[in-house]
Structure formats: structure tokens, C-alpha cells
PDB file of C-alpha atoms in Angstrom:
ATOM      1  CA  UNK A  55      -5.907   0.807  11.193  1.00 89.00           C
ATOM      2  CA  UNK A  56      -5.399   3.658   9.224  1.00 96.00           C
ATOM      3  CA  UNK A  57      -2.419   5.945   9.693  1.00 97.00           C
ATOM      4  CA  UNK A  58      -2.971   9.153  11.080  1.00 97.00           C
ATOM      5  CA  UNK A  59      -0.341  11.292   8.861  1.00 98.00           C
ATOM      6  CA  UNK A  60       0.552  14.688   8.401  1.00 98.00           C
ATOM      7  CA  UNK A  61      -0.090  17.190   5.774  1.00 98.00           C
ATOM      8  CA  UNK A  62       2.117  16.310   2.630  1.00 98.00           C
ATOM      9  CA  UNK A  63       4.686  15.969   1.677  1.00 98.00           C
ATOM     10  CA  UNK A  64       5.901  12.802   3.231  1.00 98.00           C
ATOM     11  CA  UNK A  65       7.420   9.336   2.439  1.00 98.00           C
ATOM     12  CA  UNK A  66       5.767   6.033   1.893  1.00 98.00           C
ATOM     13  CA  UNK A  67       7.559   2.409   1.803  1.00 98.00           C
ATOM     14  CA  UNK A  68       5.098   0.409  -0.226  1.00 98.00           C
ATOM     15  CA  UNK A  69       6.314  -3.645   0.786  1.00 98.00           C
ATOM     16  CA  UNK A  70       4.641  -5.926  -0.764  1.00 98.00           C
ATOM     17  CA  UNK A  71       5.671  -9.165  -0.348  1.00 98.00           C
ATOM     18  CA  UNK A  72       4.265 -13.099  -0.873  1.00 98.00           C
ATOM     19  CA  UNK A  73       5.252 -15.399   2.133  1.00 97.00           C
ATOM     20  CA  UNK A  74       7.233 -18.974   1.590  1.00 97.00           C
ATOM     21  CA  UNK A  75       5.564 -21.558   4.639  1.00 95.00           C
ATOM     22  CA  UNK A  76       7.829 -20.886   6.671  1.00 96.00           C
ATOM     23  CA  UNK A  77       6.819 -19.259   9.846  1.00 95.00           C
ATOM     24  CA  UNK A  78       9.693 -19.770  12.469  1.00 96.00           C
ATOM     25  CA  UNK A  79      10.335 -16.507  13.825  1.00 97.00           C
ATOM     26  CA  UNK A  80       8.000 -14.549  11.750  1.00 97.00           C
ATOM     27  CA  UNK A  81       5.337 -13.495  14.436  1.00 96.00           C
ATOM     28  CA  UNK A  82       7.540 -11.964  16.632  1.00 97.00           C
ATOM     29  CA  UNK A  83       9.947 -10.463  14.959  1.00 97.00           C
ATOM     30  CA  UNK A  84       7.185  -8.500  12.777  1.00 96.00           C
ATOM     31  CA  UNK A  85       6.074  -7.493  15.906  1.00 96.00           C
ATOM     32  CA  UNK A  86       9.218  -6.426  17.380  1.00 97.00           C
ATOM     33  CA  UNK A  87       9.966  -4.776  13.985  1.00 97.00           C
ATOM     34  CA  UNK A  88       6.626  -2.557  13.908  1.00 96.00           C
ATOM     35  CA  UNK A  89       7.928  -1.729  17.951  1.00 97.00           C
ATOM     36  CA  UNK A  90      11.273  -0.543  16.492  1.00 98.00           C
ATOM     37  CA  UNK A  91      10.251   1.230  13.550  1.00 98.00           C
ATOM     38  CA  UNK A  92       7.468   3.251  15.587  1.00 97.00           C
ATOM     39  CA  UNK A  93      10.558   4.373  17.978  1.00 98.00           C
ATOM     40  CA  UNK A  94      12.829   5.598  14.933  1.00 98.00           C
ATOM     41  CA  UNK A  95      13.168   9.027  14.372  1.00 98.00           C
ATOM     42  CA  UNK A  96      10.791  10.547  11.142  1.00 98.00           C
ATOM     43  CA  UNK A  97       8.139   7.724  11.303  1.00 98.00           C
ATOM     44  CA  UNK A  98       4.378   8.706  10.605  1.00 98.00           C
ATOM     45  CA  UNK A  99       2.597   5.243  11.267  1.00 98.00           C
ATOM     46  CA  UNK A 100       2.057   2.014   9.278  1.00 97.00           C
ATOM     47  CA  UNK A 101      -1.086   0.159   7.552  1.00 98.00           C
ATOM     48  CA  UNK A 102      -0.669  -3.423   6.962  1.00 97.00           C
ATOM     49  CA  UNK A 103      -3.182  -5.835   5.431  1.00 97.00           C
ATOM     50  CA  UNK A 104      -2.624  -9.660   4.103  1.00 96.00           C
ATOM     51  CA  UNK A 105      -4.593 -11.883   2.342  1.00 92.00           C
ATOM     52  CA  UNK A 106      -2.273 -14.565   0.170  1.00 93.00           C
ATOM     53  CA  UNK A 107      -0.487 -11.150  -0.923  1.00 97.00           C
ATOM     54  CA  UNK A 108       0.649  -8.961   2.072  1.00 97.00           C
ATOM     55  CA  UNK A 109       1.369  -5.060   1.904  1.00 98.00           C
ATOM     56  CA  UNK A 110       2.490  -3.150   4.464  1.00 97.00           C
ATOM     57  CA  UNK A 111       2.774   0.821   3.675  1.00 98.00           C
ATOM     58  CA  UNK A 112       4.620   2.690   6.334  1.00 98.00           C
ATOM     59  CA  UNK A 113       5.481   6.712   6.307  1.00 98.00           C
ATOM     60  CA  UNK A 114       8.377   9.052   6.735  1.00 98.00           C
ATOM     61  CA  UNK A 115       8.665  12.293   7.224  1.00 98.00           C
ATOM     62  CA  UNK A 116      11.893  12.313   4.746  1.00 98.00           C
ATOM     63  CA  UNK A 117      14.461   9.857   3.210  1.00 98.00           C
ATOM     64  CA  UNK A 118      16.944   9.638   5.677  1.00 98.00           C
ATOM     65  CA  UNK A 119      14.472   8.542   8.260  1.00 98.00           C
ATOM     66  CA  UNK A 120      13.805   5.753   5.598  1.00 98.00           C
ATOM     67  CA  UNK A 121      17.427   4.807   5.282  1.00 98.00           C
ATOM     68  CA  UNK A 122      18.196   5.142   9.450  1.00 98.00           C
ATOM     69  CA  UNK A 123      15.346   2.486   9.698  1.00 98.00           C
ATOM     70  CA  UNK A 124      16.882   0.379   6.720  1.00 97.00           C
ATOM     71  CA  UNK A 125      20.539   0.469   8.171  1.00 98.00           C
ATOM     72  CA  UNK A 126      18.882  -0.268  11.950  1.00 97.00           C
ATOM     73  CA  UNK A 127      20.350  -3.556  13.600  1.00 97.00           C
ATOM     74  CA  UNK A 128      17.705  -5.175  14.454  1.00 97.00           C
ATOM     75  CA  UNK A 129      15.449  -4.596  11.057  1.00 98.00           C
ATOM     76  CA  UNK A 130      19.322  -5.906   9.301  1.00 98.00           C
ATOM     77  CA  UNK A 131      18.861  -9.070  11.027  1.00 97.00           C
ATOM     78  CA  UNK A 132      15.176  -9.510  10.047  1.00 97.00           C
ATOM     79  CA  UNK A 133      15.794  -8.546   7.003  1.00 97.00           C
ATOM     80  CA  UNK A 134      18.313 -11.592   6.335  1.00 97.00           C
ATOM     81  CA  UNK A 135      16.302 -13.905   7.851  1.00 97.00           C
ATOM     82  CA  UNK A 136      12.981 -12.325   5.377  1.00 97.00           C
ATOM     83  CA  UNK A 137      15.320 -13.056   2.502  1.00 97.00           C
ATOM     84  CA  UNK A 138      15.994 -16.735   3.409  1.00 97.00           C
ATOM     85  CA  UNK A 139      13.569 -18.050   5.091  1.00 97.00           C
ATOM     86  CA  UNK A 140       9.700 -15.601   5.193  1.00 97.00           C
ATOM     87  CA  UNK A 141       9.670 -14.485   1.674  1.00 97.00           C
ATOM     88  CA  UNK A 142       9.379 -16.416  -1.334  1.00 97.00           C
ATOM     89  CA  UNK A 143       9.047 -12.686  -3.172  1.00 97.00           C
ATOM     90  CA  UNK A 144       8.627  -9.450  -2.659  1.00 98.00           C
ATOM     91  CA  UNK A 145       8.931  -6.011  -3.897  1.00 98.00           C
ATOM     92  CA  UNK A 146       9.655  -2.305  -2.029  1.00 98.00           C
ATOM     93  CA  UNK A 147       8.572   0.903  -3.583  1.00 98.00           C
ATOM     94  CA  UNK A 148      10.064   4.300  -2.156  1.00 98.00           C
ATOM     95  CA  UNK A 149       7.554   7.001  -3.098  1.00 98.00           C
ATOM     96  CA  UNK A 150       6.883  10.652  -2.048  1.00 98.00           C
ATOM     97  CA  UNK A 151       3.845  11.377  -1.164  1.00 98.00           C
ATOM     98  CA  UNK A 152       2.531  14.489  -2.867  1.00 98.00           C
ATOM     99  CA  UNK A 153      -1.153  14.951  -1.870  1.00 98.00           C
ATOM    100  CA  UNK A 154      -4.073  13.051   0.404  1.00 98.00           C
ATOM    101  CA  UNK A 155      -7.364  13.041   1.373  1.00 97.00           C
ATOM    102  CA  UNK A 156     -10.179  10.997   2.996  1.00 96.00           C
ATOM    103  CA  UNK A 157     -13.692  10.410   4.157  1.00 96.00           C
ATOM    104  CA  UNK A 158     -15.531   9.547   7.398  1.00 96.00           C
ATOM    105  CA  UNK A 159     -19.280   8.563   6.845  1.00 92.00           C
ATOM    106  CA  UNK A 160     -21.553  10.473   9.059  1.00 80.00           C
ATOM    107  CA  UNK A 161     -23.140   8.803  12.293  1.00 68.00           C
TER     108      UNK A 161
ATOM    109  CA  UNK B 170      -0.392 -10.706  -6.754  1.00 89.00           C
ATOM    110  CA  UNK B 171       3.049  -8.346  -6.899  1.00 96.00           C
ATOM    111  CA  UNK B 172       2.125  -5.810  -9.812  1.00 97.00           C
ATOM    112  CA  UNK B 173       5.109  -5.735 -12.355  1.00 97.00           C
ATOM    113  CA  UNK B 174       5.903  -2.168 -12.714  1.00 98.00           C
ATOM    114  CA  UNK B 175       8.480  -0.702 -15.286  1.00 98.00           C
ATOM    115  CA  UNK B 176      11.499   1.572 -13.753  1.00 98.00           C
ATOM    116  CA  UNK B 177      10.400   4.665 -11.457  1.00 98.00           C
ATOM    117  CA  UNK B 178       9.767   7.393 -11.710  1.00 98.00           C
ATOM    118  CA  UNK B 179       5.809   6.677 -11.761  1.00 98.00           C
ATOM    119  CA  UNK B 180       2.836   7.033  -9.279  1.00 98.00           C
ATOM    120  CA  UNK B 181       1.448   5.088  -6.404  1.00 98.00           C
ATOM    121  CA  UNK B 182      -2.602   5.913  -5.489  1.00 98.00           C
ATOM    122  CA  UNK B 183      -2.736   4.176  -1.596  1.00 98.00           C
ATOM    123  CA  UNK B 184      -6.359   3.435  -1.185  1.00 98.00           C
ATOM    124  CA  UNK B 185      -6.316   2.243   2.652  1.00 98.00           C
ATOM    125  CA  UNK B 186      -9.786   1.378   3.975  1.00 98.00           C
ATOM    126  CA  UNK B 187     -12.362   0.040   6.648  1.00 98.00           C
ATOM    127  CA  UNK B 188     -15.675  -1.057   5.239  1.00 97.00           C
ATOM    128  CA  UNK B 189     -19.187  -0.489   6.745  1.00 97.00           C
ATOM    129  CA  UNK B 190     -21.207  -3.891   7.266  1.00 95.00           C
ATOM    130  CA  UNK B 191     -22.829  -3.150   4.032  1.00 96.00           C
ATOM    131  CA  UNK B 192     -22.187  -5.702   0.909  1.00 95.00           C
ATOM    132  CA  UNK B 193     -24.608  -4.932  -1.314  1.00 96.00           C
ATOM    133  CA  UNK B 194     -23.403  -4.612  -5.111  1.00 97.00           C
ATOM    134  CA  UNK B 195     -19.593  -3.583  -3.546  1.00 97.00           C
ATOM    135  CA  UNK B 196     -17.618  -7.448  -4.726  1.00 96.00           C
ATOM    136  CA  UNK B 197     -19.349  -6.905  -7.977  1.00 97.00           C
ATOM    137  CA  UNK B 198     -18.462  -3.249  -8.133  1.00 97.00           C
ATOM    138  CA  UNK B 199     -14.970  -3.885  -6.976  1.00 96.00           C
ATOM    139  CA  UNK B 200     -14.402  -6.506  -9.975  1.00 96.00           C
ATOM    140  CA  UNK B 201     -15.725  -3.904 -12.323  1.00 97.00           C
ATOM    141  CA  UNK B 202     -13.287  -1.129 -10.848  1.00 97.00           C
ATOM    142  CA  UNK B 203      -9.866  -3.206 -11.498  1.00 96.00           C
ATOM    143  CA  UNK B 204     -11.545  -4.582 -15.109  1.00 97.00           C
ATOM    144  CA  UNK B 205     -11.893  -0.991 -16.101  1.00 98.00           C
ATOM    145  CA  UNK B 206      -9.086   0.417 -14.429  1.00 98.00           C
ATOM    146  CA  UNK B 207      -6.790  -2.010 -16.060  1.00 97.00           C
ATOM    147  CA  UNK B 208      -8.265  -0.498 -19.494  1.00 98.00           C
ATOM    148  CA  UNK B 209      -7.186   3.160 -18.848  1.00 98.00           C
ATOM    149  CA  UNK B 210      -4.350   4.809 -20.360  1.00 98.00           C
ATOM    150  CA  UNK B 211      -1.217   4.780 -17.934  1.00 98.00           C
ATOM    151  CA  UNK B 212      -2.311   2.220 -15.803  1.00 98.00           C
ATOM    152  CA  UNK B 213       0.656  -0.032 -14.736  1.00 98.00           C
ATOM    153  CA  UNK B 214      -0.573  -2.415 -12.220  1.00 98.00           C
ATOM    154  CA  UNK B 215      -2.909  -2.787  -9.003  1.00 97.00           C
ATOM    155  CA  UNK B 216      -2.211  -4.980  -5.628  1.00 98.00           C
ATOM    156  CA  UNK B 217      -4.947  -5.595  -2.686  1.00 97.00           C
ATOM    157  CA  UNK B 218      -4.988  -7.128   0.619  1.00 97.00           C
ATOM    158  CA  UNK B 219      -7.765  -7.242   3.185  1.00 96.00           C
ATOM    159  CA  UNK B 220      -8.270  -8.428   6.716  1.00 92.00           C
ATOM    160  CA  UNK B 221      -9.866  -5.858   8.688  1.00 93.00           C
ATOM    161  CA  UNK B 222      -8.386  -3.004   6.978  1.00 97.00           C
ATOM    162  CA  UNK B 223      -8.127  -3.271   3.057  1.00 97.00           C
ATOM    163  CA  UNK B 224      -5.661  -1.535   1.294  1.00 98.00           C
ATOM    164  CA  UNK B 225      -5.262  -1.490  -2.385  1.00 97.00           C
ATOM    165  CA  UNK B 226      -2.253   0.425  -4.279  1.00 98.00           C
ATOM    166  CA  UNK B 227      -2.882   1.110  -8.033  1.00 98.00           C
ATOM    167  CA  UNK B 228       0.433   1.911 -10.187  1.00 98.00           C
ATOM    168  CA  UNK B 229       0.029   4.740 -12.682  1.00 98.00           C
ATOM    169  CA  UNK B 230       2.569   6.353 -15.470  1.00 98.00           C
ATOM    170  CA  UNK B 231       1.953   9.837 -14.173  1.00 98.00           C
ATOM    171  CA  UNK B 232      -0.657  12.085 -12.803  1.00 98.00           C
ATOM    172  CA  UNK B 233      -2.837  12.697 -15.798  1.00 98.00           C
ATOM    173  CA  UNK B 234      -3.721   9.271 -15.965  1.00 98.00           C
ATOM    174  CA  UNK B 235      -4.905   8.920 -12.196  1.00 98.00           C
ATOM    175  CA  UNK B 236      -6.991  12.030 -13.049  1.00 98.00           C
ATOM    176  CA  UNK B 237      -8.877  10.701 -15.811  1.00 98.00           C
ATOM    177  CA  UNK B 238      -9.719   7.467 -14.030  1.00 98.00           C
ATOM    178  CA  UNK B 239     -11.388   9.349 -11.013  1.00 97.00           C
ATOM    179  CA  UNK B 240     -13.079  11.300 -13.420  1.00 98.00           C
ATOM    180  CA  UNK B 241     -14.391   8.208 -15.433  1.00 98.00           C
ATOM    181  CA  UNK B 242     -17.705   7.814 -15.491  1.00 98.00           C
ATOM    182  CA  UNK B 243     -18.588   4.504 -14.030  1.00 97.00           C
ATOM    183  CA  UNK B 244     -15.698   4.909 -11.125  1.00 98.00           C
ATOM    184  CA  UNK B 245     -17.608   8.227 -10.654  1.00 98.00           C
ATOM    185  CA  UNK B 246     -20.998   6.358  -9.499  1.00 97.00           C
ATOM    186  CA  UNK B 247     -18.568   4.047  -7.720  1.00 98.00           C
ATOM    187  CA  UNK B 248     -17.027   6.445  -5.997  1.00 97.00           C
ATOM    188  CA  UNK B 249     -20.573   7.731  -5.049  1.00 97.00           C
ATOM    189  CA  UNK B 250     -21.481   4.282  -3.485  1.00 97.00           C
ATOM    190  CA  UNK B 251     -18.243   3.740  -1.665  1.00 97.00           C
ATOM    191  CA  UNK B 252     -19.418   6.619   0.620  1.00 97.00           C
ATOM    192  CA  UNK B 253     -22.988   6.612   0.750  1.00 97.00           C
ATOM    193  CA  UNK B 254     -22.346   2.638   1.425  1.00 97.00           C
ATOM    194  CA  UNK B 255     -19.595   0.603   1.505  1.00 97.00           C
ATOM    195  CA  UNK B 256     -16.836   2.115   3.686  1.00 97.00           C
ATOM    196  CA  UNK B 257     -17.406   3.678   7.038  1.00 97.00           C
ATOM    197  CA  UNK B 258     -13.639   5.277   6.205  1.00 97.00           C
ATOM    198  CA  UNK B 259     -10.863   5.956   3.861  1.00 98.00           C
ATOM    199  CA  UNK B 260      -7.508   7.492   3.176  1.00 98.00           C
ATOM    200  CA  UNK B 261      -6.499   8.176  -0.516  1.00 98.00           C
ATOM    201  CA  UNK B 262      -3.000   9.201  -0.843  1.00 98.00           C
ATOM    202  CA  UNK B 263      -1.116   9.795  -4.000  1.00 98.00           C
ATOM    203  CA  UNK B 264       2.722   9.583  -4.220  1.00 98.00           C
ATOM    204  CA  UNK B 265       5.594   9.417  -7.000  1.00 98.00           C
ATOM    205  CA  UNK B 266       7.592   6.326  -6.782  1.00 98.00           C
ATOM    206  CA  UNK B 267      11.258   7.463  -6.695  1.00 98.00           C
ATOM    207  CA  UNK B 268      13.178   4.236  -6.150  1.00 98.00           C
ATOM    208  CA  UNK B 269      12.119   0.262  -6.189  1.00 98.00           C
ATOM    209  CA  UNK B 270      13.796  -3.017  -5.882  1.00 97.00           C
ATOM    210  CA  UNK B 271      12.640  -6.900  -5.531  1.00 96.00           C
ATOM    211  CA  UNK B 272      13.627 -10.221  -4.451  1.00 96.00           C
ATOM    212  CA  UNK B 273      12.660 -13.462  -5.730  1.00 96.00           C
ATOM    213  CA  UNK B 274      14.282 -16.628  -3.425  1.00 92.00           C
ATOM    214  CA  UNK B 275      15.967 -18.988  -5.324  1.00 81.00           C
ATOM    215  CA  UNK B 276      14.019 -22.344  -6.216  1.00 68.00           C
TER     216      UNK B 276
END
């Protein structure tokens, strides 16, 4: 759903990422990894969507939350096995988010 | 697919949102949107996912060319539908893109 994030500024990982068909593994540890990150200090939440090309987005209140979660044990781990077996490509974007709004439709 | 973006710094616009049950005129609005957004000055690239929750991240040079496309005319009257109609919520947020890297797996 969509993240429920404080007033800016804040941090958002932008992963996009196109899958190889391999799926050993993949369920749960993208589970386990959205457990993980949502216990590290400085997180803010995470939208995720995938259809052929996935994106996940998650927020941080700062840059060193960002590179705790990068550095984490676990994520390492997941991250090697992303890199040879989940992802045929992908791409991460850092970016500082400077300003947001939204809309709710009336009842 | 991944959007091929030159060297940060530039901006992200993270369009994350949950439709109503409404269709009408939105997929041929939507096609519309990235035709003409791809036409407007500093536009860099756009990636979208859906299931459930869509979320689509345009790529912009800087912050005077994300103004002028929210202020362009026909994104104005789709802007217009989007919340009379089509989504039932949305978050826009708007962020610089500091740092990026990729990974393609070897053939």
C-alpha cells in the first residue's frame, strides 16, 4: 500500500529490477528482507509493485540508515544470491526526497 | 522497462497509486501521458509497475522541467480526471537522485 511518510526531507531507494526465472529462494527471502528492513533503524515504509518490471521504493529518514540496511547480514546474503541467481538486471537510485503531496477522493 | 538515465544529480517524481473501479478513458489517457511526457524538455525516462498498487517513477533533468509538465495543458485535464475518477488515492513525491548504480548478469 502506500507508505505513510513523514514531512520531507527524507530518503528514497528507487530498485528497479527485471527478474531471470529463477525463483528458488526468492519468496521468502523478499519476505524476510521487507521483515528486516522494517526493524532497521531510520526506515519510513516501502511500496512495491511488479508487473514484468518490478520497483520497489523504500524510505529513510537519512543516508546512514540507507547504508546500515545495505551493510546488514542478512540483506548481504540476499543480495549475492539477487546478483546470481533473481536478477537478470536491475538498477538502484539513491534520491532525497525534497517535497510530497497527495489526494484521497471523498466518500 | 529500466529507464536509462544519464549520471545523477537529476530528479525522481514517485507517483504511487490505488485506482478507483473506474476505467473509463484512464488506459487511453495513461498512453497519452507517457507519449507527451516523453516530448517535454528534461524528460529522461519513465518506469511503471502495477498489481494492486501502481507506481510509476518519471526521471527528470531538474525541477523546472517537472514544473512545466504539471502545468501542461493536456496533463492539466488529466490531472483533473485522475481525481474526479480514476484513483481513489495517491502520493506524489519528488526527490533529487544523488547516487545510482546497475547490474546486468552475465549471458
Amino acid at each position: 500500500m502506500i507508505a505513510q511518510t513523514p514531512q520531507p526531507p527524507y530518503y528514497a531507494v528507487i530498485f528497479t529490477a527485471l527478474r531471470t526465472g529463477i525463483n528458488e529462494g526468492y519468496e521468502a527471502a523478499a519476505d524476510l528482507m521487507v521483515r528486516l528492513a522494517a526493524e532497521q533503524p531510520g526506515f519510513l515504509g516501502v511500496e512495491h509493485a511488479r508487473d514484468g518490471l518490478g520497483i520497489t521504493v523504500s524510505y529513510w529518514a537519512d543516508e546512514a540508515s540507507i547504508a546500515a540496511w545495505k551493510a546488514q547480514a542478512d540483506h548481504q546474503l540476499a543480495q549475492a544470491d539477487g546478483r546470481e541467481k533473481w536478477y537478470a538486471t536491475f538498477a538502484i537510485r539513491v534520491a532525497k526526497v525534497e517535497r510530497a503531496y497527495g489526494f484521497t477522493s471523498s466518500p
